PDB file of C-alpha atoms in Angstrom:
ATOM      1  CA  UNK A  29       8.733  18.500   1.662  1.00  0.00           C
ATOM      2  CA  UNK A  30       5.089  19.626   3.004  1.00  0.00           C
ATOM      3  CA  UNK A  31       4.070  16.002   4.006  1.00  0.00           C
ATOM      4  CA  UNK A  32       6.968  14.794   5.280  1.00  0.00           C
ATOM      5  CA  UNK A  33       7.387  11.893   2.356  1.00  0.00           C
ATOM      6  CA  UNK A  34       4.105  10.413   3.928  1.00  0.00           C
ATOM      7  CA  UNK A  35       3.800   8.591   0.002  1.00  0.00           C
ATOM      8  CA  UNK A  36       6.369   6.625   0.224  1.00  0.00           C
ATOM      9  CA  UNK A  37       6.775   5.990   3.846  1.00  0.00           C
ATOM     10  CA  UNK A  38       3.612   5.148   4.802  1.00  0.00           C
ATOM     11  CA  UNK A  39       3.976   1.633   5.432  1.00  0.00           C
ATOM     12  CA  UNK A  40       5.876   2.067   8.059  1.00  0.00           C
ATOM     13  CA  UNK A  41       3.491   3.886   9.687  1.00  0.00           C
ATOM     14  CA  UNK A  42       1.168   0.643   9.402  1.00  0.00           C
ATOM     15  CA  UNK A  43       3.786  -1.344  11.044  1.00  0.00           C
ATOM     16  CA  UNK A  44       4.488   0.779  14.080  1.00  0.00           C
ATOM     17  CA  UNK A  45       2.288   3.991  14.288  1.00  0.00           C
ATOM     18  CA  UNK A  46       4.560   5.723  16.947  1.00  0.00           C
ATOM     19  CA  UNK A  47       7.004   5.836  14.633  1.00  0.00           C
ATOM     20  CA  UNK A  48       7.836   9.622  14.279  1.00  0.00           C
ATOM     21  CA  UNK A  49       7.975  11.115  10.660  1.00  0.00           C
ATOM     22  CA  UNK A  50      11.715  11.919  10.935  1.00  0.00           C
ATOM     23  CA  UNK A  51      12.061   8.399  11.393  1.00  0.00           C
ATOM     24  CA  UNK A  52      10.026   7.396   8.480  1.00  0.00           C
ATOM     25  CA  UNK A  53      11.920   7.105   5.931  1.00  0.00           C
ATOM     26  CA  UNK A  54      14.879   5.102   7.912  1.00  0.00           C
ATOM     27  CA  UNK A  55      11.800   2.653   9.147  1.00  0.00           C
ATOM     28  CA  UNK A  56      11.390   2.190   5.114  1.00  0.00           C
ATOM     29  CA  UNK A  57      14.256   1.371   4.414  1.00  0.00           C
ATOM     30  CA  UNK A  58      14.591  -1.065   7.176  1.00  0.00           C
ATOM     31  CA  UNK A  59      11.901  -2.780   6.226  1.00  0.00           C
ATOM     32  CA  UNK A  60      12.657  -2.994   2.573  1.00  0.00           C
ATOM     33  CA  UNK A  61      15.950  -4.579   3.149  1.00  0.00           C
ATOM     34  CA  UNK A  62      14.090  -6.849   5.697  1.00  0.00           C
ATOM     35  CA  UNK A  63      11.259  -8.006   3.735  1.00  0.00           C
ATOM     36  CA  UNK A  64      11.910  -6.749  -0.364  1.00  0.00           C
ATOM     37  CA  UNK A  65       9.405  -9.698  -2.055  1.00  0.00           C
ATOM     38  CA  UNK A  66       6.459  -8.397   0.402  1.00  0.00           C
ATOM     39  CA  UNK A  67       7.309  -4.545   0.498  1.00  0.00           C
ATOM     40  CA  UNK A  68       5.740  -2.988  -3.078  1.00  0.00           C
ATOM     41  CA  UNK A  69       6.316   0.553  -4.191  1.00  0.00           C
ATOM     42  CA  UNK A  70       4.213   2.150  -7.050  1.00  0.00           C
ATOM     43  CA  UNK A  71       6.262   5.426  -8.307  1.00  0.00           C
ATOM     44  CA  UNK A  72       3.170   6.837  -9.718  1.00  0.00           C
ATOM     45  CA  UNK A  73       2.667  10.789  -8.971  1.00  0.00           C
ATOM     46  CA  UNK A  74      -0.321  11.067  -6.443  1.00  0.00           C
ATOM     47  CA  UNK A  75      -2.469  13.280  -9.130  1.00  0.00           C
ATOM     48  CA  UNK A  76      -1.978  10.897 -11.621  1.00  0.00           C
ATOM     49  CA  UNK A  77      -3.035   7.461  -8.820  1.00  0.00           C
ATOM     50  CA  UNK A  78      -5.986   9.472  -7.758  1.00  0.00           C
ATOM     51  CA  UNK A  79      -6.907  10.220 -11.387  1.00  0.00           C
ATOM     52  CA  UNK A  80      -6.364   6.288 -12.181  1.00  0.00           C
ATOM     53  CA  UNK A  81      -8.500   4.783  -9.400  1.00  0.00           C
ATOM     54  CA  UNK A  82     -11.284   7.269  -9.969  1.00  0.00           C
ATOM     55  CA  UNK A  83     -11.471   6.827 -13.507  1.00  0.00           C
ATOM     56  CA  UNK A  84     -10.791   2.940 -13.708  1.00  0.00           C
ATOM     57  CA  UNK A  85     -11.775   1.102 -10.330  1.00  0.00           C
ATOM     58  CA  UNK A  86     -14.709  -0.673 -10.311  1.00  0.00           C
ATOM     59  CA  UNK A  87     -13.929  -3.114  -7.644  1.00  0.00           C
ATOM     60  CA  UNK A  88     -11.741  -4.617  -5.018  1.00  0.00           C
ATOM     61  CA  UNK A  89     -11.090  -8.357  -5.734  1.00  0.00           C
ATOM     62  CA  UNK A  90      -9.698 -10.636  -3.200  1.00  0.00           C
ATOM     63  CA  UNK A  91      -6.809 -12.744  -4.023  1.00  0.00           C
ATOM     64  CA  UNK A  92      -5.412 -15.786  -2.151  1.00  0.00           C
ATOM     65  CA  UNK A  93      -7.005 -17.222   0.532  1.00  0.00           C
ATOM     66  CA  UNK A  94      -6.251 -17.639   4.012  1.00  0.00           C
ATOM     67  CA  UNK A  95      -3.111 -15.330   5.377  1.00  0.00           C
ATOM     68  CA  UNK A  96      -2.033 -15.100   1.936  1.00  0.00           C
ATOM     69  CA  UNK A  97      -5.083 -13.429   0.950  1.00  0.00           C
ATOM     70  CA  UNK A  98      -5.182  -9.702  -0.087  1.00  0.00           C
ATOM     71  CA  UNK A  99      -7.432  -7.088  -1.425  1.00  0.00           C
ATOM     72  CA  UNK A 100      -6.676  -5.543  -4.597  1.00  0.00           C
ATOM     73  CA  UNK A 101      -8.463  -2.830  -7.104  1.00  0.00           C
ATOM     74  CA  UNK A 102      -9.324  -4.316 -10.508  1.00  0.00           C
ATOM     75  CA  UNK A 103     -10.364  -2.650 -13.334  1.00  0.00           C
ATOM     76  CA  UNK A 104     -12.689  -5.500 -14.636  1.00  0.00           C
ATOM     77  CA  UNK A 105     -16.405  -5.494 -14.055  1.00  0.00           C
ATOM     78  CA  UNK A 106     -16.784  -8.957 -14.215  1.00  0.00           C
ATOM     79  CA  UNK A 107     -14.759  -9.341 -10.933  1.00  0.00           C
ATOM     80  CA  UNK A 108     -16.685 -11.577  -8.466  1.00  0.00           C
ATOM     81  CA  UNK A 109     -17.494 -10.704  -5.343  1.00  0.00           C
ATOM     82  CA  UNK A 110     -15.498 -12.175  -1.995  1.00  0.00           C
ATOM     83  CA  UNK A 111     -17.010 -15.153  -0.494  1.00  0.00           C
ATOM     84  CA  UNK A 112     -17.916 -14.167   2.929  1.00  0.00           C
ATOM     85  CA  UNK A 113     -15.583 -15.137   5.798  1.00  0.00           C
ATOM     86  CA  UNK A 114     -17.058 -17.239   8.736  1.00  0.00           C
ATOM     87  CA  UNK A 115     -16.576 -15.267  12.094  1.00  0.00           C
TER      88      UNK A 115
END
């Protein structure tokens, strides 16, 4: 109750920052119903998500190309490194 539920609705957020946070969590569930194969929800308690990147990131790995492309965290060192994008 101290933040609001700024976890799990902070997507919304991304897609329209004036949204207020009484708001947020109807904004979520709009666009969950609106777009469920792109909207992606890990339940993991924050301690235990901080603990887990600090402990087993080593990179951020690009995936896709183009608009498709996104950045993920990967626990393997051998990831490669992102091809630069031209300007």
């Amino acid at each position: 109750f101290l933040h609001h539920r700024i976890g799990s609705t902070h997507v919304a957020h991304h897609v329209e920052c004036a949204i207020p946070h009484y708001k947020a969590v109807k904004a979520t569930n709009a666009l969950k119903e609106k777009y469920p194969d792109l909207y992606l929800y890990d339940p993991t308690p924050v301690a235990a998500a901080l603990y887990r990147v600090a402990a087993k990131c080593v990179a951020v790995e690009k995936r896709g190309e183009g608009k498709e492309a996104v950045w993920t965290f990967t626990d393997q060192k051998s990831a490669a490194p992102a091809a630069p994008q031209a300007a």
